[in-house]
Coordinates of C-alpha atoms and ligand atoms in Angstrom, one line a residue:
X1 CA -4.1 19.3 22.5
X2 CA -7.5 18.7 21.0
X3 CA -8.2 21.6 19.1
X4 CA -10.8 23.8 20.1
X5 CA -12.6 24.2 17.3
X6 CA -12.4 20.1 16.8
X7 CA -16.0 18.7 15.2
X8 CA -17.6 16.6 18.1
X9 CA -18.2 13.9 15.6
X10 CA -14.2 13.2 16.4
X11 CA -15.1 11.8 20.1
X12 CA -18.6 10.3 20.0
X13 CA -19.8 6.5 18.6
X14 CA -22.2 5.9 16.5
X15 CA -24.6 2.6 17.4
X16 CA -26.1 1.3 14.3
X17 CA -29.7 0.1 13.7
X18 CA -31.5 -2.2 12.1
X19 CA -34.9 -1.7 13.0
X20 CA -35.7 -5.3 11.0
X21 CA -34.3 -7.1 13.3
X22 CA -34.2 -5.1 16.9
X23 CA -37.1 -4.6 18.7
X24 CA -40.6 -5.2 18.0
X25 CA -43.5 -3.8 19.9
X26 CA -46.1 -4.8 18.0
X27 CA -46.4 -8.3 17.9
X28 CA -45.7 -8.6 13.8
X29 CA -42.3 -10.3 14.4
X30 CA -40.5 -7.7 12.3
X31 CA -39.3 -5.1 14.5
X32 CA -40.2 -1.2 14.4
X33 CA -39.5 2.2 15.8
X34 CA -41.9 1.8 19.0
X35 CA -39.7 -1.1 20.0
X36 CA -36.6 1.4 19.4
X37 CA -38.1 4.2 21.4
X38 CA -39.0 0.9 24.1
X39 CA -35.3 0.6 24.2
X40 CA -33.9 3.4 24.1
X41 CA -32.1 3.1 28.2
X42 CA -30.5 0.2 26.3
X43 CA -28.4 2.8 24.3
X44 CA -27.9 5.2 26.9
X45 CA -26.6 3.0 29.2
X46 CA -24.0 2.4 26.8
X47 CA -23.4 6.1 26.5
X48 CA -23.3 5.9 22.6
X49 CA -23.3 9.4 21.1
X50 CA -25.4 9.2 17.4
X51 CA -27.6 6.5 16.4
X52 CA -27.4 5.3 12.3
X53 CA -30.9 3.6 11.6
X54 CA -31.2 1.4 8.7
X55 CA -33.7 2.2 6.1
X56 CA -37.2 2.9 7.1
X57 CA -39.2 4.6 4.4
X58 CA -42.0 3.2 2.6
X59 CA -40.1 -0.1 0.8
X60 CA -41.6 -3.6 -1.1
X61 CA -38.7 -5.0 1.6
X62 CA -37.5 -6.6 -1.5
X63 CA -33.4 -5.5 0.1
X64 CA -35.1 -5.0 3.6
X65 CA -35.6 -1.4 3.3
X66 CA -33.0 -0.6 0.7
X67 CA -35.8 -0.3 -1.9
X68 CA -37.5 2.5 -1.4
X69 CA -40.4 3.6 -2.8
X70 CA -41.8 7.1 -0.3
X71 CA -38.1 8.8 0.5
X72 CA -40.7 11.1 2.7
X73 CA -42.8 8.7 4.4
X74 CA -42.3 6.0 6.8
X75 CA -43.6 2.5 6.3
X76 CA -46.8 1.4 8.0
X77 CA -44.1 -2.1 9.3
X78 CA -42.5 0.2 11.3
X79 CA -44.5 2.4 12.5
X80 CA -45.3 6.1 11.1
X81 CA -44.1 9.6 11.0
X82 CA -45.1 10.7 14.1
X83 CA -43.3 7.8 15.9
X84 CA -40.0 9.3 14.0
X85 CA -40.8 12.4 15.3
X86 CA -41.1 10.8 19.1
X87 CA -37.7 8.7 18.5
X88 CA -36.0 12.0 17.1
X89 CA -36.9 13.4 20.1
X90 CA -36.5 10.7 22.8
X91 CA -32.9 10.3 21.3
X92 CA -32.5 13.9 21.2
X93 CA -33.8 14.3 25.3
X94 CA -30.7 11.9 26.2
X95 CA -28.3 13.9 24.1
X96 CA -28.2 11.6 22.0
X97 CA -27.7 12.4 17.3
X98 CA -30.0 10.7 14.8
X99 CA -28.5 9.7 11.0
X100 CA -30.3 8.0 9.1
X101 CA -29.8 5.6 6.0
X102 CA -30.0 7.8 2.3
X103 CA -30.3 5.4 -0.5
X104 CA -30.2 7.5 -3.6
X105 CA -28.3 5.6 -5.8
X106 CA -31.4 3.6 -6.5
X107 CA -34.7 3.4 -5.9
X108 CA -37.6 0.7 -5.8
X109 CA -39.1 0.1 -9.0
X110 CA -42.2 0.6 -7.2
X111 CA -40.9 4.6 -6.6
X112 CA -43.0 7.0 -8.5
X113 CA -40.6 8.4 -10.0
X114 CA -39.6 5.1 -11.9
X115 CA -42.9 4.3 -12.1
X116 CA -43.5 7.4 -14.0
X117 CA -39.7 6.6 -16.3
X118 CA -40.9 2.8 -17.4
X119 CA -44.5 3.7 -18.4
X120 CA -44.0 7.0 -20.8
X121 CA -40.7 6.2 -22.3
X122 CA -41.0 10.1 -23.6
X123 CA -42.3 11.3 -19.9
X124 CA -39.3 13.7 -17.9
X125 CA -38.3 10.9 -15.9
X126 CA -37.6 8.6 -17.9
X127 CA -34.0 10.1 -18.0
X128 CA -34.0 9.5 -14.2
X129 CA -32.5 6.4 -14.4
X130 CA -30.1 4.4 -17.1
X131 CA -32.4 3.6 -20.2
X132 CA -30.4 1.7 -23.0
X133 CA -31.2 -0.2 -25.5
X134 CA -30.3 -3.8 -26.5
X135 CA -26.2 -4.3 -27.7
X136 CA -26.1 -3.3 -32.1
X137 CA -27.7 -6.2 -33.8
X138 CA -29.2 -7.9 -31.2
X139 CA -33.0 -8.2 -30.6
X140 CA -34.8 -7.2 -26.5
X141 CA -34.5 -10.6 -24.7
X142 CA -31.8 -12.5 -26.6
X143 CA -29.3 -14.1 -23.9
X144 CA -26.0 -11.3 -23.8
X145 CA -28.4 -8.4 -25.5
X146 CA -28.0 -6.7 -22.1
X147 CA -26.4 -2.9 -23.0
X148 CA -23.3 -3.9 -21.4
X149 CA -21.4 -7.0 -19.4
X150 CA -22.1 -5.9 -15.7
X151 CA -22.7 -8.3 -13.2
X152 CA -25.3 -7.2 -10.6
X153 CA -23.4 -7.7 -7.0
X154 CA -26.8 -9.5 -6.5
X155 CA -25.9 -12.1 -9.6
X156 CA -27.0 -12.0 -12.9
X157 CA -27.2 -9.1 -15.5
X158 CA -27.4 -5.5 -13.9
X159 CA -30.0 -5.2 -16.6
X160 CA -33.3 -5.7 -17.0
X161 CA -35.3 -5.2 -19.8
X162 CA -38.8 -4.0 -20.1
X163 CA -40.5 -5.2 -22.0
X164 CA -43.4 -2.5 -23.6
X165 CA -40.2 -0.4 -24.1
X166 CA -38.0 -3.1 -26.0
X167 CA -34.9 -0.8 -23.8
X168 CA -33.4 -2.1 -20.5
X169 CA -32.3 -0.5 -17.3
X170 CA -29.4 -0.7 -15.0
X171 CA -29.6 -2.2 -11.5
X172 CA -26.3 -2.3 -9.9
X173 CA -28.3 -4.1 -7.2
X174 CA -32.0 -5.8 -7.6
X175 CA -34.0 -5.5 -10.1
X176 CA -35.8 -3.8 -7.8
X177 CA -33.5 -1.6 -7.2
X178 CA -33.2 1.2 -11.1
X179 CA -30.0 3.0 -10.6
X180 CA -30.9 6.9 -10.7
X181 CA -28.6 8.7 -13.3
X182 CA -27.1 11.1 -11.6
X183 CA -26.5 13.1 -14.5
X184 CA -30.0 14.7 -14.3
X185 CA -30.1 17.9 -12.7
X186 CA -33.5 17.0 -11.8
X187 CA -32.7 14.0 -9.9
X188 CA -30.1 15.7 -7.5
X189 CA -32.6 18.7 -6.8
X190 CA -34.7 16.6 -6.1
X191 CA -32.9 14.3 -3.9
X192 CA -31.5 18.1 -1.7
X193 CA -34.4 18.9 -1.2
X194 CA -35.7 15.7 -0.2
X195 CA -32.2 15.7 2.2
X196 CA -33.2 19.1 3.1
X197 CA -36.7 18.5 4.3
X198 CA -35.5 15.6 6.8
X199 CA -32.7 17.7 8.0
X200 CA -35.7 20.5 8.8
X201 CA -37.5 17.9 10.6
X202 CA -34.8 17.5 13.1
X203 CA -32.4 14.8 12.2
X204 CA -28.6 15.1 12.8
X205 CA -27.0 14.0 9.1
X206 CA -26.7 11.1 6.7
X207 CA -25.7 7.9 6.6
X208 CA -24.3 7.5 2.4
X209 CA -25.1 3.6 0.2
X210 CA -22.9 3.1 -1.8
X211 CA -22.8 7.5 -2.2
X212 CA -19.5 6.1 -4.5
X213 CA -22.2 4.4 -7.4
X214 CA -23.4 7.7 -7.6
X215 CA -21.4 9.4 -11.1
X216 CA -21.1 6.4 -13.6
X217 CA -19.3 7.2 -16.9
X218 CA -21.9 7.4 -19.3
X219 CA -20.8 6.0 -21.8
X220 CA -21.4 2.8 -20.3
X221 CA -17.6 0.4 -21.1
X222 CA -18.1 -2.9 -21.0
X223 CA -16.0 -4.8 -18.1
X224 CA -13.2 -7.3 -17.7
X225 CA -14.8 -10.5 -17.9
X226 CA -15.4 -12.1 -14.3
X227 CA -13.4 -15.7 -14.2
X228 CA -14.8 -17.8 -17.1
X229 CA -18.3 -16.4 -16.7
X230 CA -20.3 -14.7 -18.9
X231 CA -20.5 -11.2 -17.0
X232 CA -18.4 -8.8 -16.8
X233 CA -16.9 -6.5 -13.6
X234 CA -18.4 -2.7 -14.6
X235 CA -17.3 -1.3 -11.3
X236 CA -14.0 1.4 -13.1
X237 CA -17.2 2.8 -14.5
X238 CA -18.8 3.7 -11.5
X239 CA -16.7 3.7 -8.3
X240 CA -15.9 6.8 -8.1
X241 CA -16.5 7.4 -11.3
X242 CA -15.7 10.7 -13.4
X243 CA -18.2 13.5 -12.0
X244 CA -18.4 11.9 -7.4
X245 CA -16.5 14.5 -6.1
X246 CA -18.5 17.1 -7.8
X247 CA -21.7 15.7 -6.4
X248 CA -21.0 15.0 -3.2
X249 CA -19.8 19.1 -3.1
X250 CA -22.8 20.2 -4.6
X251 CA -24.6 18.1 -2.2
X252 CA -22.8 19.5 0.8
X253 CA -23.4 22.9 -0.5
X254 CA -26.9 22.2 -0.9
X255 CA -27.8 20.8 2.0
X256 CA -25.7 21.3 5.2
X257 CA -24.2 24.0 4.1
X258 CA -24.4 26.6 7.0
X259 CA -26.1 24.4 9.7
X260 CA -25.4 24.6 13.4
X261 CA -24.3 22.4 14.6
X262 CA -22.9 20.7 12.0
X263 CA -24.6 17.8 10.8
X264 CA -22.6 14.1 10.3
X265 CA -22.0 12.5 7.0
X266 CA -20.9 9.2 6.6
X267 CA -20.4 7.4 2.8
X268 CA -20.7 3.8 2.1
X269 CA -17.5 3.3 -0.5
X270 CA -16.6 -0.2 -1.3
X271 CA -13.3 0.0 -2.9
X272 CA -12.4 3.7 -2.0
X273 CA -9.5 3.4 -1.9
X274 CA -6.4 5.9 0.3
X275 CA -5.9 8.7 -2.1
X276 CA -9.3 9.0 -2.4
X277 CA -10.6 9.0 1.1
X278 CA -8.9 11.6 1.1
X279 CA -10.1 13.8 -0.8
X280 CA -13.6 12.6 -0.3
X281 CA -12.9 13.3 3.6
X282 CA -10.4 16.2 3.5
X283 CA -12.6 19.1 5.4
X284 CA -11.3 22.4 3.3
X285 CA -13.4 20.3 0.5
X286 CA -16.7 19.9 1.9
X287 CA -18.0 16.8 0.7
X288 CA -17.9 14.1 3.4
X289 CA -17.0 13.9 7.3
X290 CA -16.0 10.0 6.6
X291 CA -16.0 7.3 4.7
X292 CA -16.7 3.0 5.0
X293 CA -13.8 1.7 3.3
X294 CA -13.9 -1.9 2.7
X295 CA -10.1 -3.4 2.9
X296 CA -10.4 -4.8 5.7
X297 CA -13.6 -7.0 5.6
X298 CA -12.5 -8.1 2.0
X299 CA -8.9 -9.8 3.7
X300 CA -10.8 -12.9 4.4
X301 CA -12.4 -13.2 0.8
X302 CA -10.9 -15.4 -1.9
X303 CA -11.6 -13.3 -4.9
X304 CA -15.3 -12.7 -3.6
X305 CA -17.6 -13.8 0.0
X306 CA -19.1 -16.6 -1.2
X307 CA -15.3 -18.1 -1.4
X308 CA -13.9 -17.0 2.2
X309 CA -10.4 -17.8 3.6
X310 CA -9.1 -17.3 6.6
X311 CA -7.2 -13.9 7.8
X312 CA -3.7 -12.9 7.9
X313 CA -3.4 -11.0 10.5
X314 CA -0.4 -9.6 8.8
X315 CA -2.3 -8.0 6.4
X316 CA -4.9 -6.4 8.5
X317 CA -2.6 -4.8 10.5
X318 CA -1.0 -3.6 7.3
X319 CA -4.2 -2.5 5.9
X320 CA -6.0 -0.4 8.9
X321 CA -2.2 1.0 9.4
X322 CA -1.9 2.5 5.8
X323 CA -5.4 3.8 6.4
X324 CA -4.2 5.5 9.9
X325 CA -1.2 6.5 7.9
X326 CA -3.3 8.1 5.3
X327 CA -5.7 9.5 7.1
X328 CA -3.9 11.1 10.2
X329 CA -2.8 14.5 8.6
X330 CA -6.2 14.9 6.5
X331 CA -9.3 13.5 6.7
X332 CA -11.0 11.4 9.1
X333 CA -11.4 7.5 9.7
X334 CA -14.4 4.9 10.4
X335 CA -13.5 2.9 12.7
X336 CA -15.9 -0.7 12.6
X337 CA -15.7 -4.5 12.2
X338 CA -19.3 -4.9 12.0
X339 CA -22.6 -3.8 9.9
X340 CA -25.7 -5.5 8.9
X341 CA -24.0 -6.5 5.7
X342 CA -20.9 -8.4 7.3
X343 CA -20.7 -11.6 9.9
X344 CA -20.4 -11.3 12.9
X345 CA -16.7 -10.2 14.1
X346 CA -16.1 -12.7 17.3
X347 CA -17.4 -16.1 15.1
X348 CA -15.7 -13.9 12.2
X349 CA -11.7 -13.2 13.7
X350 CA -12.3 -14.0 17.5
X351 CA -13.8 -17.5 18.5
X352 CA -16.6 -18.0 19.4
X353 CA -17.3 -20.8 21.6
X354 CA -15.3 -21.2 24.6
X355 CA -13.2 -18.0 25.0
X356 CA -16.6 -15.7 23.2
X357 CA -16.3 -13.0 25.7
X358 CA -12.8 -12.6 25.5
X359 CA -12.3 -12.6 22.1
X360 CA -15.2 -10.6 21.7
X361 CA -13.5 -8.1 24.2
X362 CA -10.1 -7.9 22.8
X363 CA -11.2 -7.3 19.0
X364 CA -13.5 -4.5 20.6
X365 CA -10.6 -2.9 22.4
X366 CA -8.3 -3.0 19.3
X367 CA -11.1 -1.0 16.5
X368 CA -12.4 1.3 19.2
X369 CA -8.2 2.5 20.4
X370 CA -7.7 3.3 16.9
X371 CA -7.9 6.9 15.5
X372 CA -11.2 7.7 13.9
X373 CA -15.0 7.2 14.8
X374 CA -16.7 4.0 15.7
X375 CA -19.6 2.1 14.7
X376 CA -20.8 -0.7 17.2
X377 CA -23.9 -2.5 14.9
X378 CA -26.6 -3.4 17.3
X379 CA -25.6 -7.3 18.7
X380 CA -21.9 -6.7 18.5
X381 CA -21.9 -4.9 22.1
X382 CA -23.1 -8.1 23.2
X383 CA -21.1 -11.1 21.2
X384 CA -23.5 -11.9 19.4
X385 CA -22.3 -14.4 17.3
X386 CA -22.5 -15.9 13.2
X387 CA -25.8 -18.4 12.9
X388 CA -25.5 -22.4 11.4
X389 CA -27.9 -22.3 8.6
X390 CA -29.2 -25.6 7.7
X391 CA -30.5 -25.3 4.9
X392 CA -31.2 -22.5 1.9
X393 CA -34.7 -22.2 3.0
X394 CA -33.6 -20.4 6.8
X395 CA -32.1 -17.5 4.6
X396 CA -33.7 -14.7 4.1
X397 CA -31.4 -12.5 2.8
X398 CA -31.8 -12.0 -1.1
X399 CA -27.9 -11.6 -2.2
X400 CA -27.9 -15.2 -0.1
X401 CA -30.8 -16.8 -2.2
X402 CA -30.1 -14.7 -5.3
X403 CA -25.9 -16.4 -4.9
X404 CA -27.1 -20.0 -3.6
X405 CA -29.9 -19.9 -7.0
X406 CA -27.6 -18.9 -9.7
X407 CA -24.9 -21.6 -8.4
X408 CA -26.7 -24.1 -8.2
X409 CA -27.8 -22.6 -12.0
X410 CA -24.4 -23.7 -13.4
X411 CA -24.1 -26.7 -11.8
X412 CA -22.1 -26.8 -8.5
X413 CA -22.9 -28.6 -5.4
X414 CA -25.8 -27.5 -3.3
X415 CA -23.5 -28.9 -0.1
X416 CA -20.5 -27.8 -1.3
X417 CA -22.4 -23.9 -1.6
X418 CA -23.9 -24.0 1.4
X419 CA -21.1 -24.7 2.8
X420 CA -19.4 -21.5 1.7
X421 CA -21.8 -18.4 2.8
X422 CA -20.2 -18.1 6.2
X423 CA -20.1 -14.8 5.5
X424 CA -23.6 -13.6 4.5
X425 CA -25.7 -11.2 5.6
X426 CA -28.1 -13.2 7.9
X427 CA -25.6 -13.6 10.7
X428 CA -25.8 -10.0 11.5
X429 CA -29.7 -9.9 10.4
X430 CA -31.2 -12.6 13.2
X431 CA -32.8 -11.0 15.8
X432 CA -31.8 -8.9 19.0
X433 CA -31.1 -11.3 21.8
X434 CA -33.0 -8.7 25.0
X435 CA -33.3 -12.0 27.7
X436 CA -33.4 -15.9 27.5
X437 CA -37.1 -16.1 26.6
X438 CA -38.7 -17.1 24.0
X439 CA -37.5 -15.4 20.8
X440 CA -35.2 -13.5 23.5
X441 CA -37.4 -11.2 24.0
X442 CA -37.4 -9.4 20.3
X443 CA -41.2 -10.3 19.5
X444 CA -44.3 -11.4 21.1
X445 CA -44.9 -13.3 17.7
X446 CA -43.6 -15.3 15.3
X447 CA -40.2 -13.2 14.3
X448 CA -38.8 -12.5 10.4
X449 CA -36.0 -15.1 10.6
X450 CA -34.8 -17.0 13.4
X451 CA -33.3 -16.0 16.5
X452 CA -29.8 -17.5 17.7
X453 CA -30.2 -20.8 19.6
X454 CA -27.6 -18.8 21.4
X455 CA -29.6 -16.5 22.8
X456 CA -30.2 -18.5 26.7
X457 CA -26.8 -17.5 27.7
X458 CA -25.7 -14.6 25.5
X459 CA -28.5 -11.4 25.7
X460 CA -28.4 -8.1 26.6
X461 CA -30.4 -8.5 30.4
X462 CA -27.3 -10.9 31.4
X463 CA -25.0 -9.0 30.2
X464 CA -25.9 -5.8 31.5
X465 CA -25.7 -7.9 35.1
X466 CA -22.2 -8.7 34.7
X467 CA -19.7 -6.4 35.0
X468 CA -17.4 -8.6 32.7
X469 CA -19.7 -9.3 30.0
X470 CA -19.1 -7.9 26.7
X471 CA -21.7 -5.0 27.2
X472 CA -18.9 -3.1 29.7
X473 CA -16.3 -3.2 28.3
X474 CA -17.5 -2.0 25.5
X475 CA -19.4 0.7 27.9
X476 CA -15.6 1.0 29.2
X477 CA -14.2 1.7 26.0
X478 CA -16.9 4.8 25.2
X479 CA -15.8 6.3 27.6
X480 CA -12.6 6.6 27.2
X481 CA -13.2 7.7 24.1
X482 CA -15.2 10.6 25.7
X483 CA -12.7 11.3 28.7
X484 CA -9.3 10.8 27.0
X485 CA -8.2 13.3 24.4
X486 CA -5.4 11.0 23.2
X487 CA -8.2 8.6 22.0
X488 CA -9.6 11.1 19.9
X489 CA -6.4 12.6 18.6
X490 CA -3.4 10.6 20.0
X491 CA -1.1 9.6 16.8
X492 CA -0.9 6.3 15.9
X493 CA 1.5 4.2 15.4
X494 CA 1.7 0.3 15.0
X495 CA 4.3 -1.7 16.9
X496 CA 5.4 -5.2 16.3
X497 CA 4.4 -5.2 13.0
X498 CA 5.7 -8.6 11.9
X499 CA 4.1 -10.2 14.9
X500 CA 1.8 -12.8 13.0
X501 CA 0.2 -12.8 16.1
X502 CA -0.2 -9.9 17.7
X503 CA -1.6 -6.8 17.4
X504 CA -0.4 -3.5 19.0
X505 CA 0.3 0.4 18.7
X506 CA 1.2 3.7 21.1
X507 CA -1.3 6.3 20.7
X508 CA 0.4 9.7 21.7
X509 CA -0.4 13.2 22.4
X510 CA 1.3 15.5 24.5
X511 CA 3.1 13.8 27.6
X512 CA 0.9 10.7 27.2
X513 CA 1.6 7.5 25.4
X514 CA -0.9 4.7 25.6
X515 CA 0.1 1.1 24.2
X516 CA -2.9 -1.4 23.0
X517 CA -2.1 -4.9 23.3
X518 CA -4.0 -7.4 21.5
X519 CA -3.6 -11.5 20.9
X520 CA -5.3 -12.1 18.0
X521 CA -5.2 -16.4 19.0
X522 CA -6.2 -18.6 21.3
X523 CA -2.1 -19.3 22.0
X524 CA 0.0 -17.9 24.3
X525 CA 1.9 -15.1 23.2
X526 CA 5.0 -13.3 24.3
X527 CA 5.7 -10.1 24.2
X528 CA 10.1 -10.0 23.3
X529 CA 10.0 -7.8 20.9
X530 CA 7.7 -5.1 22.5
X531 CA 10.5 -2.1 23.0
X532 CA 10.8 -0.8 27.0
X533 CA 9.5 -4.1 27.5
X534 CA 10.1 -3.5 31.9
X535 CA 8.6 0.3 32.0
X536 CA 5.2 -0.8 30.2
X537 CA 5.3 -4.1 32.3
X538 CA 4.9 -1.2 35.4
X539 CA 2.7 1.3 33.5
X540 CA -1.1 2.5 34.5
X541 CA -3.4 -0.3 33.5
X542 CA -6.5 1.4 31.9
X543 CA -8.6 -1.4 30.2
X544 CA -7.8 -5.3 30.8
X545 CA -10.1 -8.0 29.8
X546 CA -8.6 -10.8 31.8
X547 CA -8.4 -12.0 35.7
X548 CA -6.1 -9.7 37.7
X549 CA -5.0 -7.5 34.9
X550 CA -2.2 -7.7 32.6
X551 CA 1.2 -9.5 32.8
X552 CA 3.6 -7.5 29.9
X553 CA 6.7 -9.2 31.2
X554 CA 5.5 -12.6 30.8
X555 CA 3.1 -12.1 27.4
X556 CA -0.2 -12.0 26.8
X557 CA -3.1 -15.2 27.5
X558 CA -4.9 -16.1 25.1
X559 CA -7.4 -13.6 23.3
X560 CA -6.6 -11.2 25.5
X561 CA -6.3 -7.0 25.4
X562 CA -4.6 -4.4 27.0
X563 CA -4.3 -0.8 27.4
X564 CA -1.0 1.1 28.8
X565 CA -0.6 4.4 30.3
X566 CA 2.7 6.1 31.0
X567 CA 3.7 9.8 30.6
X568 CA 6.7 11.2 29.0
Ligands
TEU601 O1 -24.4 -2.1 0.4 C1 -23.4 -2.2 -0.5 C2 -22.2 -3.3 -0.7 O2 -21.7 -2.5 -1.3 C3 -22.2 -3.9 0.1 O3 -21.3 -4.6 1.2 C4 -24.3 -5.4 0.0 O4 -24.4 -4.9 0.6 C5 -23.4 -6.9 -0.6 O5 -23.0 -7.6 0.7 C6 -22.2 -7.1 -1.9 O6 -21.5 -8.2 -2.2 C7 -25.7 -1.3 0.6 C8 -26.4 -1.9 2.0 O7 -25.9 -1.6 3.2 C9 -26.5 -2.8 1.5 O8 -27.2 -3.5 2.2 C10 -27.5 -2.6 0.1 O9 -28.2 -4.2 0.3 C11 -27.3 -2.3 -1.0 O10 -26.1 -1.2 -0.2 C12 -27.9 -1.9 -2.0 O11 -28.7 -0.9 -0.9

């Protein structure tokens, strides 16, 4: 049985809102907090327990709010602190908790901390950021004079020269996102005190942006040079760096210890390994509750997201299975296919044409029945799809635009570069499709990014009215987690691990065993290798995404998903 003392979030489902693209209440073309308040009924109907709100703080919006200029105020684009208080109250009134996005690897270059740090090299804030002179023997501004060879995640060098002082500052992301120096105790105290302020205001926890990058090897060593280019990969010096566990434990003690009800913390951790994830999420170590790992969303990259390759299902199953196994005894998994940085999963690993509904519901089924806490990204529950942009002008995302510009600068063919950009982040950022009206009911103004033309058929109003929609399938999956202890606590065992097209596993708790089956292909698949196929053929059907339900003896139809239950 489920432990009586298990934390509440083990049985919870989180819904991520990207405020800029969710709902616009005032017609300026950008989503806002009042827009969210007007659509809380959607979240209630879906049945989610927690909302994770991407950043709404004051920001120049260089990276859509992940560049923060004031951690304790709401950007006027999104509303006011009073709107946020109202949103928290409305959500809490429905029993829904709110996670804020904590972005403290870097601030905006317009944050007063950075302004002080840059403008006065003698200010106490100088060392709150990573300032370094040019490479020995070179003059500031010379090509290659950057203090290290690190490449930024958003293309180009990870260092920007400040002409006035002749020193460079580190920015792993955009030049408007200078990295904070967590070696400084005053930086850590300032962040913890800001976090306590939010907790005291009524938020229920945090999703922590690139939180495994907080601790850097202070010697900042060069990294191996990346594929024939001039830049190096510095990640060995800043992914899960020397003091990362110390910092996260210190944060836990300073912000969360002794709070009731317990908060939820999830650390976003590119490159995290299973061994590290166990340490981060071991409840006895009191660091974070769960992590977002990136292994599975890198499997269809050929070295980088800008050179995609088809997914090999055997690799996906092996990876997901390793994480299930690795965190079975200690720690906890988060489960996601989608977020604001990833392409839409139905376009990525399903079929967003003829089999859109069936493949979206199949992908949802296999994800949600793993052990861990599932995350639903806005629009995923509608089966929203990737966009097909035909020119670079249509892109809004700094990562995509910078990548395109630097590829063209290197002399690559513009058409080929654009054609390879299928994994770009704007796929996830087109406006939420509420109905079939102009601009999908997202705004009465001009949307900041184009609305997907398929909103005439793919939209929330149509989905909520159709019991067989992607929306209602997600609703049933969420309900299963709330009502079935085996979904929360059952042991996970991969079955048919060598089947190239079928994703299958069991969950077992006490006398109950569930079998979850997903056909990850557009062709029928037999289940000849399945143990006790005849027993499963007669088992109770918990969930299906096909007319008439599953027929295990005959196999699976294209993109079919089935969940079966038996005792003993
Ligand atoms: O993303 C961190 C991250 O490592 C990547 O997923 C990143 O988005 C990029 O795609 C690498 O190719 C987080 C946020 O989720 C993202 O939106 C921010 O842009 C980034 O941190 C900086 O704050």
